[in-house]
Each structure stands twice: as structure tokens, then as C-alpha cells.
Amino acid sequence: MKTLITTIVTLLLTVTLTAQNYVAVNTSNFETDVRTVSTKKISKTKSVSALTLEIYETSNFEYRTFLKDAEDAKKRYQIGREIYTKKELVKIFRKGARRSENVIEFEEFLTDYNPKFLNNVSERETADIFTKFREGTLHAYLDKLPSGIF
């Protein structure tokens, strides 16, 4: 009986060890496949000026609906060597608008985030993006209040 239990345990250990080796080999092949697929996606990226133009041309801009559309979109944008999804860029714009008091601070935030962010974006587009993304924030609400309240 003791020999039966030891053989079963030994058999289970050898099977699990070989299964772990097999998985390790397959994951390394998977990583190389992912790298080749991601290099193919890089060639299909757009510049950030396409996104800023889309935001600039939107007349009834609502942050939440635009973010929801960005989550569904599969578009990628290249800024320098970095590649961002549309959702990531929308969140960066919103964060910059919340943390900035004016357009100059907004441009500084974007430049600090990525130095090549504003290369193909005009000043007028930047100002419009700032005002559109700042509309629903607490700072914009407080700016609209009369000055004698506080």
C-alpha cells in the first residue's frame, strides 16, 4: 500500500513539473507574437492633431459621452515614441483642465506630460480643448459663481 501511494505521488509530481515547463515555453512564444502584433499596430496610429481636431469641431461637447465613445474606439495616437489610446488622451486632457487655471498652465501640463504633445496643435485648438474639458469641473463651477459669495 505504501508503494502504491508513493508511486502515485511521484507520478503526479512529474506530470505537474512537465506541465509547468510546457506552459513556460508557450508563454515565451506568446510574448513574441504579441510584440509582432503590436509593431503592426504602430503603423496604423494617428497623430494627436486628428483627435484635437475632432474635439475642436464638436459643437455640443459633453465629456462623459465623449469618454464613452473613446472607450469603444480602437484608435491609437502616436506622440513622439509613445502610443496612447483615445481613452487615455481624453483622460489626460481632463486631468490637465482640472489642474490648470488657464490655457498657459494647460499647455505646460501637456508639455510636461510629453514634450512633443503640442507639436501639431494650434493655440486656438488648445484653448478650445481647455474650455471644453474644463466645463464640468468644480473649478469652472466656482468661477461662474458671483464673487461676493465667498
JSON list of C-alpha atoms in Angstrom, two decimals:
[
{"chain": "A", "resi": 1, "resn": "MET", "atom": "CA", "xyz": [0.00, 0.00, 0.00]},
{"chain": "A", "resi": 2, "resn": "LYS", "atom": "CA", "xyz": [2.86, 2.38, 0.84]},
{"chain": "A", "resi": 3, "resn": "THR", "atom": "CA", "xyz": [4.50, 1.75, -2.51]},
{"chain": "A", "resi": 4, "resn": "LEU", "atom": "CA", "xyz": [1.23, 2.48, -4.31]},
{"chain": "A", "resi": 5, "resn": "ILE", "atom": "CA", "xyz": [0.86, 5.86, -2.60]},
{"chain": "A", "resi": 6, "resn": "THR", "atom": "CA", "xyz": [4.49, 6.82, -3.27]},
{"chain": "A", "resi": 7, "resn": "THR", "atom": "CA", "xyz": [4.22, 5.89, -6.95]},
{"chain": "A", "resi": 8, "resn": "ILE", "atom": "CA", "xyz": [1.02, 7.93, -7.36]},
{"chain": "A", "resi": 9, "resn": "VAL", "atom": "CA", "xyz": [2.61, 10.95, -5.66]},
{"chain": "A", "resi": 10, "resn": "THR", "atom": "CA", "xyz": [5.74, 10.62, -7.78]},
{"chain": "A", "resi": 11, "resn": "LEU", "atom": "CA", "xyz": [3.66, 10.32, -10.93]},
{"chain": "A", "resi": 12, "resn": "LEU", "atom": "CA", "xyz": [1.64, 13.44, -10.05]},
{"chain": "A", "resi": 13, "resn": "LEU", "atom": "CA", "xyz": [4.79, 15.44, -9.33]},
{"chain": "A", "resi": 14, "resn": "THR", "atom": "CA", "xyz": [6.40, 14.54, -12.64]},
{"chain": "A", "resi": 15, "resn": "VAL", "atom": "CA", "xyz": [3.24, 15.36, -14.58]},
{"chain": "A", "resi": 16, "resn": "THR", "atom": "CA", "xyz": [2.86, 18.77, -12.94]},
{"chain": "A", "resi": 17, "resn": "LEU", "atom": "CA", "xyz": [6.54, 19.62, -13.43]},
{"chain": "A", "resi": 18, "resn": "THR", "atom": "CA", "xyz": [6.42, 18.84, -17.14]},
{"chain": "A", "resi": 19, "resn": "ALA", "atom": "CA", "xyz": [3.17, 20.77, -17.47]},
{"chain": "A", "resi": 20, "resn": "GLN", "atom": "CA", "xyz": [4.82, 23.82, -15.90]},
{"chain": "A", "resi": 21, "resn": "ASN", "atom": "CA", "xyz": [7.70, 23.61, -18.36]},
{"chain": "A", "resi": 22, "resn": "TYR", "atom": "CA", "xyz": [5.28, 23.36, -21.24]},
{"chain": "A", "resi": 23, "resn": "VAL", "atom": "CA", "xyz": [3.42, 26.48, -20.10]},
{"chain": "A", "resi": 24, "resn": "ALA", "atom": "CA", "xyz": [6.66, 28.44, -19.71]},
{"chain": "A", "resi": 25, "resn": "VAL", "atom": "CA", "xyz": [7.67, 27.61, -23.27]},
{"chain": "A", "resi": 26, "resn": "ASN", "atom": "CA", "xyz": [4.28, 28.63, -24.62]},
{"chain": "A", "resi": 27, "resn": "THR", "atom": "CA", "xyz": [4.23, 31.98, -22.80]},
{"chain": "A", "resi": 28, "resn": "SER", "atom": "CA", "xyz": [7.58, 32.95, -24.29]},
{"chain": "A", "resi": 29, "resn": "ASN", "atom": "CA", "xyz": [6.21, 32.26, -27.77]},
{"chain": "A", "resi": 30, "resn": "PHE", "atom": "CA", "xyz": [3.11, 34.24, -26.89]},
{"chain": "A", "resi": 31, "resn": "GLU", "atom": "CA", "xyz": [5.20, 37.28, -25.87]},
{"chain": "A", "resi": 32, "resn": "THR", "atom": "CA", "xyz": [7.00, 37.32, -29.21]},
{"chain": "A", "resi": 33, "resn": "ASP", "atom": "CA", "xyz": [3.65, 37.04, -31.02]},
{"chain": "A", "resi": 34, "resn": "VAL", "atom": "CA", "xyz": [2.31, 39.99, -29.03]},
{"chain": "A", "resi": 35, "resn": "ARG", "atom": "CA", "xyz": [5.36, 42.05, -29.91]},
{"chain": "A", "resi": 36, "resn": "THR", "atom": "CA", "xyz": [4.92, 41.41, -33.62]},
{"chain": "A", "resi": 37, "resn": "VAL", "atom": "CA", "xyz": [1.22, 42.28, -33.43]},
{"chain": "A", "resi": 38, "resn": "SER", "atom": "CA", "xyz": [1.96, 45.48, -31.50]},
{"chain": "A", "resi": 39, "resn": "THR", "atom": "CA", "xyz": [4.52, 46.57, -34.10]},
{"chain": "A", "resi": 40, "resn": "LYS", "atom": "CA", "xyz": [1.85, 46.17, -36.76]},
{"chain": "A", "resi": 41, "resn": "LYS", "atom": "CA", "xyz": [-0.47, 48.44, -34.78]},
{"chain": "A", "resi": 42, "resn": "ILE", "atom": "CA", "xyz": [2.16, 51.16, -34.59]},
{"chain": "A", "resi": 43, "resn": "SER", "atom": "CA", "xyz": [1.98, 51.72, -38.33]},
{"chain": "A", "resi": 44, "resn": "LYS", "atom": "CA", "xyz": [-1.78, 52.33, -38.08]},
{"chain": "A", "resi": 45, "resn": "THR", "atom": "CA", "xyz": [-1.60, 55.07, -35.45]},
{"chain": "A", "resi": 46, "resn": "LYS", "atom": "CA", "xyz": [-2.67, 58.65, -35.98]},
{"chain": "A", "resi": 47, "resn": "SER", "atom": "CA", "xyz": [-1.22, 61.86, -34.70]},
{"chain": "A", "resi": 48, "resn": "VAL", "atom": "CA", "xyz": [-2.81, 63.69, -31.81]},
{"chain": "A", "resi": 49, "resn": "SER", "atom": "CA", "xyz": [-3.81, 66.55, -34.11]},
{"chain": "A", "resi": 50, "resn": "ALA", "atom": "CA", "xyz": [-6.56, 64.32, -35.53]},
{"chain": "A", "resi": 51, "resn": "LEU", "atom": "CA", "xyz": [-8.08, 63.93, -32.06]},
{"chain": "A", "resi": 52, "resn": "THR", "atom": "CA", "xyz": [-7.76, 67.61, -31.21]},
{"chain": "A", "resi": 53, "resn": "LEU", "atom": "CA", "xyz": [-9.43, 68.50, -34.50]},
{"chain": "A", "resi": 54, "resn": "GLU", "atom": "CA", "xyz": [-12.27, 66.10, -33.67]},
{"chain": "A", "resi": 55, "resn": "ILE", "atom": "CA", "xyz": [-12.74, 67.74, -30.26]},
{"chain": "A", "resi": 56, "resn": "TYR", "atom": "CA", "xyz": [-12.43, 71.22, -31.76]},
{"chain": "A", "resi": 57, "resn": "GLU", "atom": "CA", "xyz": [-15.13, 70.54, -34.36]},
{"chain": "A", "resi": 58, "resn": "THR", "atom": "CA", "xyz": [-17.60, 69.05, -31.83]},
{"chain": "A", "resi": 59, "resn": "SER", "atom": "CA", "xyz": [-20.14, 71.78, -31.12]},
{"chain": "A", "resi": 60, "resn": "ASN", "atom": "CA", "xyz": [-22.13, 70.15, -28.29]},
{"chain": "A", "resi": 61, "resn": "PHE", "atom": "CA", "xyz": [-19.25, 68.64, -26.38]},
{"chain": "A", "resi": 62, "resn": "GLU", "atom": "CA", "xyz": [-20.06, 66.52, -23.33]},
{"chain": "A", "resi": 63, "resn": "TYR", "atom": "CA", "xyz": [-17.14, 64.91, -21.53]},
{"chain": "A", "resi": 64, "resn": "ARG", "atom": "CA", "xyz": [-18.95, 61.76, -20.37]},
{"chain": "A", "resi": 65, "resn": "THR", "atom": "CA", "xyz": [-20.37, 60.85, -23.76]},
{"chain": "A", "resi": 66, "resn": "PHE", "atom": "CA", "xyz": [-17.06, 61.61, -25.46]},
{"chain": "A", "resi": 67, "resn": "LEU", "atom": "CA", "xyz": [-15.25, 59.39, -22.94]},
{"chain": "A", "resi": 68, "resn": "LYS", "atom": "CA", "xyz": [-17.75, 56.58, -23.51]},
{"chain": "A", "resi": 69, "resn": "ASP", "atom": "CA", "xyz": [-17.20, 56.85, -27.27]},
{"chain": "A", "resi": 70, "resn": "ALA", "atom": "CA", "xyz": [-13.46, 56.85, -26.70]},
{"chain": "A", "resi": 71, "resn": "GLU", "atom": "CA", "xyz": [-13.68, 53.61, -24.71]},
{"chain": "A", "resi": 72, "resn": "ASP", "atom": "CA", "xyz": [-15.42, 51.93, -27.63]},
{"chain": "A", "resi": 73, "resn": "ALA", "atom": "CA", "xyz": [-12.98, 53.26, -30.21]},
{"chain": "A", "resi": 74, "resn": "LYS", "atom": "CA", "xyz": [-9.94, 51.20, -31.11]},
{"chain": "A", "resi": 75, "resn": "LYS", "atom": "CA", "xyz": [-7.93, 54.19, -32.31]},
{"chain": "A", "resi": 76, "resn": "ARG", "atom": "CA", "xyz": [-4.38, 54.76, -31.19]},
{"chain": "A", "resi": 77, "resn": "TYR", "atom": "CA", "xyz": [-2.46, 58.02, -31.37]},
{"chain": "A", "resi": 78, "resn": "GLN", "atom": "CA", "xyz": [1.28, 58.45, -31.53]},
{"chain": "A", "resi": 79, "resn": "ILE", "atom": "CA", "xyz": [3.06, 61.29, -29.78]},
{"chain": "A", "resi": 80, "resn": "GLY", "atom": "CA", "xyz": [6.79, 61.07, -30.31]},
{"chain": "A", "resi": 81, "resn": "ARG", "atom": "CA", "xyz": [7.64, 57.49, -29.46]},
{"chain": "A", "resi": 82, "resn": "GLU", "atom": "CA", "xyz": [4.69, 56.99, -27.11]},
{"chain": "A", "resi": 83, "resn": "ILE", "atom": "CA", "xyz": [1.41, 55.47, -28.26]},
{"chain": "A", "resi": 84, "resn": "TYR", "atom": "CA", "xyz": [-1.82, 56.33, -26.44]},
{"chain": "A", "resi": 85, "resn": "THR", "atom": "CA", "xyz": [-5.38, 55.13, -26.82]},
{"chain": "A", "resi": 86, "resn": "LYS", "atom": "CA", "xyz": [-8.14, 57.64, -27.38]},
{"chain": "A", "resi": 87, "resn": "LYS", "atom": "CA", "xyz": [-9.44, 57.00, -23.86]},
{"chain": "A", "resi": 88, "resn": "GLU", "atom": "CA", "xyz": [-6.04, 57.73, -22.32]},
{"chain": "A", "resi": 89, "resn": "LEU", "atom": "CA", "xyz": [-5.72, 61.01, -24.20]},
{"chain": "A", "resi": 90, "resn": "VAL", "atom": "CA", "xyz": [-9.22, 62.12, -23.19]},
{"chain": "A", "resi": 91, "resn": "LYS", "atom": "CA", "xyz": [-8.37, 61.43, -19.55]},
{"chain": "A", "resi": 92, "resn": "ILE", "atom": "CA", "xyz": [-5.08, 63.35, -19.90]},
{"chain": "A", "resi": 93, "resn": "PHE", "atom": "CA", "xyz": [-6.94, 66.35, -21.33]},
{"chain": "A", "resi": 94, "resn": "ARG", "atom": "CA", "xyz": [-9.46, 66.24, -18.49]},
{"chain": "A", "resi": 95, "resn": "LYS", "atom": "CA", "xyz": [-6.76, 65.96, -15.83]},
{"chain": "A", "resi": 96, "resn": "GLY", "atom": "CA", "xyz": [-4.88, 68.87, -17.36]},
{"chain": "A", "resi": 97, "resn": "ALA", "atom": "CA", "xyz": [-8.02, 71.01, -17.49]},
{"chain": "A", "resi": 98, "resn": "ARG", "atom": "CA", "xyz": [-8.83, 70.25, -13.85]},
{"chain": "A", "resi": 99, "resn": "ARG", "atom": "CA", "xyz": [-5.33, 71.07, -12.62]},
{"chain": "A", "resi": 100, "resn": "SER", "atom": "CA", "xyz": [-4.89, 74.24, -14.65]},
{"chain": "A", "resi": 101, "resn": "GLU", "atom": "CA", "xyz": [-6.28, 77.71, -14.04]},
{"chain": "A", "resi": 102, "resn": "ASN", "atom": "CA", "xyz": [-5.73, 78.99, -17.58]},
{"chain": "A", "resi": 103, "resn": "VAL", "atom": "CA", "xyz": [-4.67, 77.88, -21.05]},
{"chain": "A", "resi": 104, "resn": "ILE", "atom": "CA", "xyz": [-0.98, 78.55, -20.43]},
{"chain": "A", "resi": 105, "resn": "GLU", "atom": "CA", "xyz": [-0.92, 76.19, -17.44]},
{"chain": "A", "resi": 106, "resn": "PHE", "atom": "CA", "xyz": [-2.85, 73.64, -19.50]},
{"chain": "A", "resi": 107, "resn": "GLU", "atom": "CA", "xyz": [-0.23, 73.79, -22.26]},
{"chain": "A", "resi": 108, "resn": "GLU", "atom": "CA", "xyz": [2.55, 73.47, -19.66]},
{"chain": "A", "resi": 109, "resn": "PHE", "atom": "CA", "xyz": [0.84, 70.41, -18.17]},
{"chain": "A", "resi": 110, "resn": "LEU", "atom": "CA", "xyz": [0.62, 68.74, -21.58]},
{"chain": "A", "resi": 111, "resn": "THR", "atom": "CA", "xyz": [4.23, 69.63, -22.40]},
{"chain": "A", "resi": 112, "resn": "ASP", "atom": "CA", "xyz": [5.40, 68.24, -19.06]},
{"chain": "A", "resi": 113, "resn": "TYR", "atom": "CA", "xyz": [3.43, 65.06, -19.70]},
{"chain": "A", "resi": 114, "resn": "ASN", "atom": "CA", "xyz": [5.01, 64.57, -23.11]},
{"chain": "A", "resi": 115, "resn": "PRO", "atom": "CA", "xyz": [7.29, 67.23, -24.65]},
{"chain": "A", "resi": 116, "resn": "LYS", "atom": "CA", "xyz": [6.03, 66.56, -28.19]},
{"chain": "A", "resi": 117, "resn": "PHE", "atom": "CA", "xyz": [2.36, 66.79, -27.23]},
{"chain": "A", "resi": 118, "resn": "LEU", "atom": "CA", "xyz": [1.58, 70.16, -28.80]},
{"chain": "A", "resi": 119, "resn": "ASN", "atom": "CA", "xyz": [3.79, 70.00, -31.91]},
{"chain": "A", "resi": 120, "resn": "ASN", "atom": "CA", "xyz": [0.92, 69.78, -34.41]},
{"chain": "A", "resi": 121, "resn": "VAL", "atom": "CA", "xyz": [-1.78, 71.54, -32.38]},
{"chain": "A", "resi": 122, "resn": "SER", "atom": "CA", "xyz": [-2.61, 75.21, -32.87]},
{"chain": "A", "resi": 123, "resn": "GLU", "atom": "CA", "xyz": [-3.07, 77.62, -29.98]},
{"chain": "A", "resi": 124, "resn": "ARG", "atom": "CA", "xyz": [-6.73, 78.11, -30.87]},
{"chain": "A", "resi": 125, "resn": "GLU", "atom": "CA", "xyz": [-7.40, 74.36, -30.73]},
{"chain": "A", "resi": 126, "resn": "THR", "atom": "CA", "xyz": [-5.60, 74.15, -27.38]},
{"chain": "A", "resi": 127, "resn": "ALA", "atom": "CA", "xyz": [-7.68, 76.96, -25.91]},
{"chain": "A", "resi": 128, "resn": "ASP", "atom": "CA", "xyz": [-10.91, 75.39, -27.15]},
{"chain": "A", "resi": 129, "resn": "ILE", "atom": "CA", "xyz": [-9.94, 71.98, -25.78]},
{"chain": "A", "resi": 130, "resn": "PHE", "atom": "CA", "xyz": [-9.16, 73.56, -22.43]},
{"chain": "A", "resi": 131, "resn": "THR", "atom": "CA", "xyz": [-12.54, 75.28, -22.21]},
{"chain": "A", "resi": 132, "resn": "LYS", "atom": "CA", "xyz": [-14.46, 72.19, -23.35]},
{"chain": "A", "resi": 133, "resn": "PHE", "atom": "CA", "xyz": [-12.78, 69.87, -20.88]},
{"chain": "A", "resi": 134, "resn": "ARG", "atom": "CA", "xyz": [-12.99, 72.37, -18.04]},
{"chain": "A", "resi": 135, "resn": "GLU", "atom": "CA", "xyz": [-16.77, 72.93, -18.38]},
{"chain": "A", "resi": 136, "resn": "GLY", "atom": "CA", "xyz": [-17.91, 70.21, -15.99]},
{"chain": "A", "resi": 137, "resn": "THR", "atom": "CA", "xyz": [-15.23, 70.64, -13.33]},
{"chain": "A", "resi": 138, "resn": "LEU", "atom": "CA", "xyz": [-15.62, 72.10, -9.87]},
{"chain": "A", "resi": 139, "resn": "HIS", "atom": "CA", "xyz": [-13.23, 74.96, -10.69]},
{"chain": "A", "resi": 140, "resn": "ALA", "atom": "CA", "xyz": [-15.39, 76.05, -13.63]},
{"chain": "A", "resi": 141, "resn": "TYR", "atom": "CA", "xyz": [-18.47, 75.95, -11.43]},
{"chain": "A", "resi": 142, "resn": "LEU", "atom": "CA", "xyz": [-16.77, 78.07, -8.77]},
{"chain": "A", "resi": 143, "resn": "ASP", "atom": "CA", "xyz": [-15.56, 80.53, -11.42]},
{"chain": "A", "resi": 144, "resn": "LYS", "atom": "CA", "xyz": [-19.16, 81.06, -12.59]},
{"chain": "A", "resi": 145, "resn": "LEU", "atom": "CA", "xyz": [-20.41, 81.94, -9.11]},
{"chain": "A", "resi": 146, "resn": "PRO", "atom": "CA", "xyz": [-20.68, 85.63, -8.18]},
{"chain": "A", "resi": 147, "resn": "SER", "atom": "CA", "xyz": [-17.59, 86.92, -6.42]},
{"chain": "A", "resi": 148, "resn": "GLY", "atom": "CA", "xyz": [-19.40, 88.16, -3.27]},
{"chain": "A", "resi": 149, "resn": "ILE", "atom": "CA", "xyz": [-20.49, 84.71, -2.06]},
{"chain": "A", "resi": 150, "resn": "PHE", "atom": "CA", "xyz": [-17.20, 83.64, -0.52]}
]
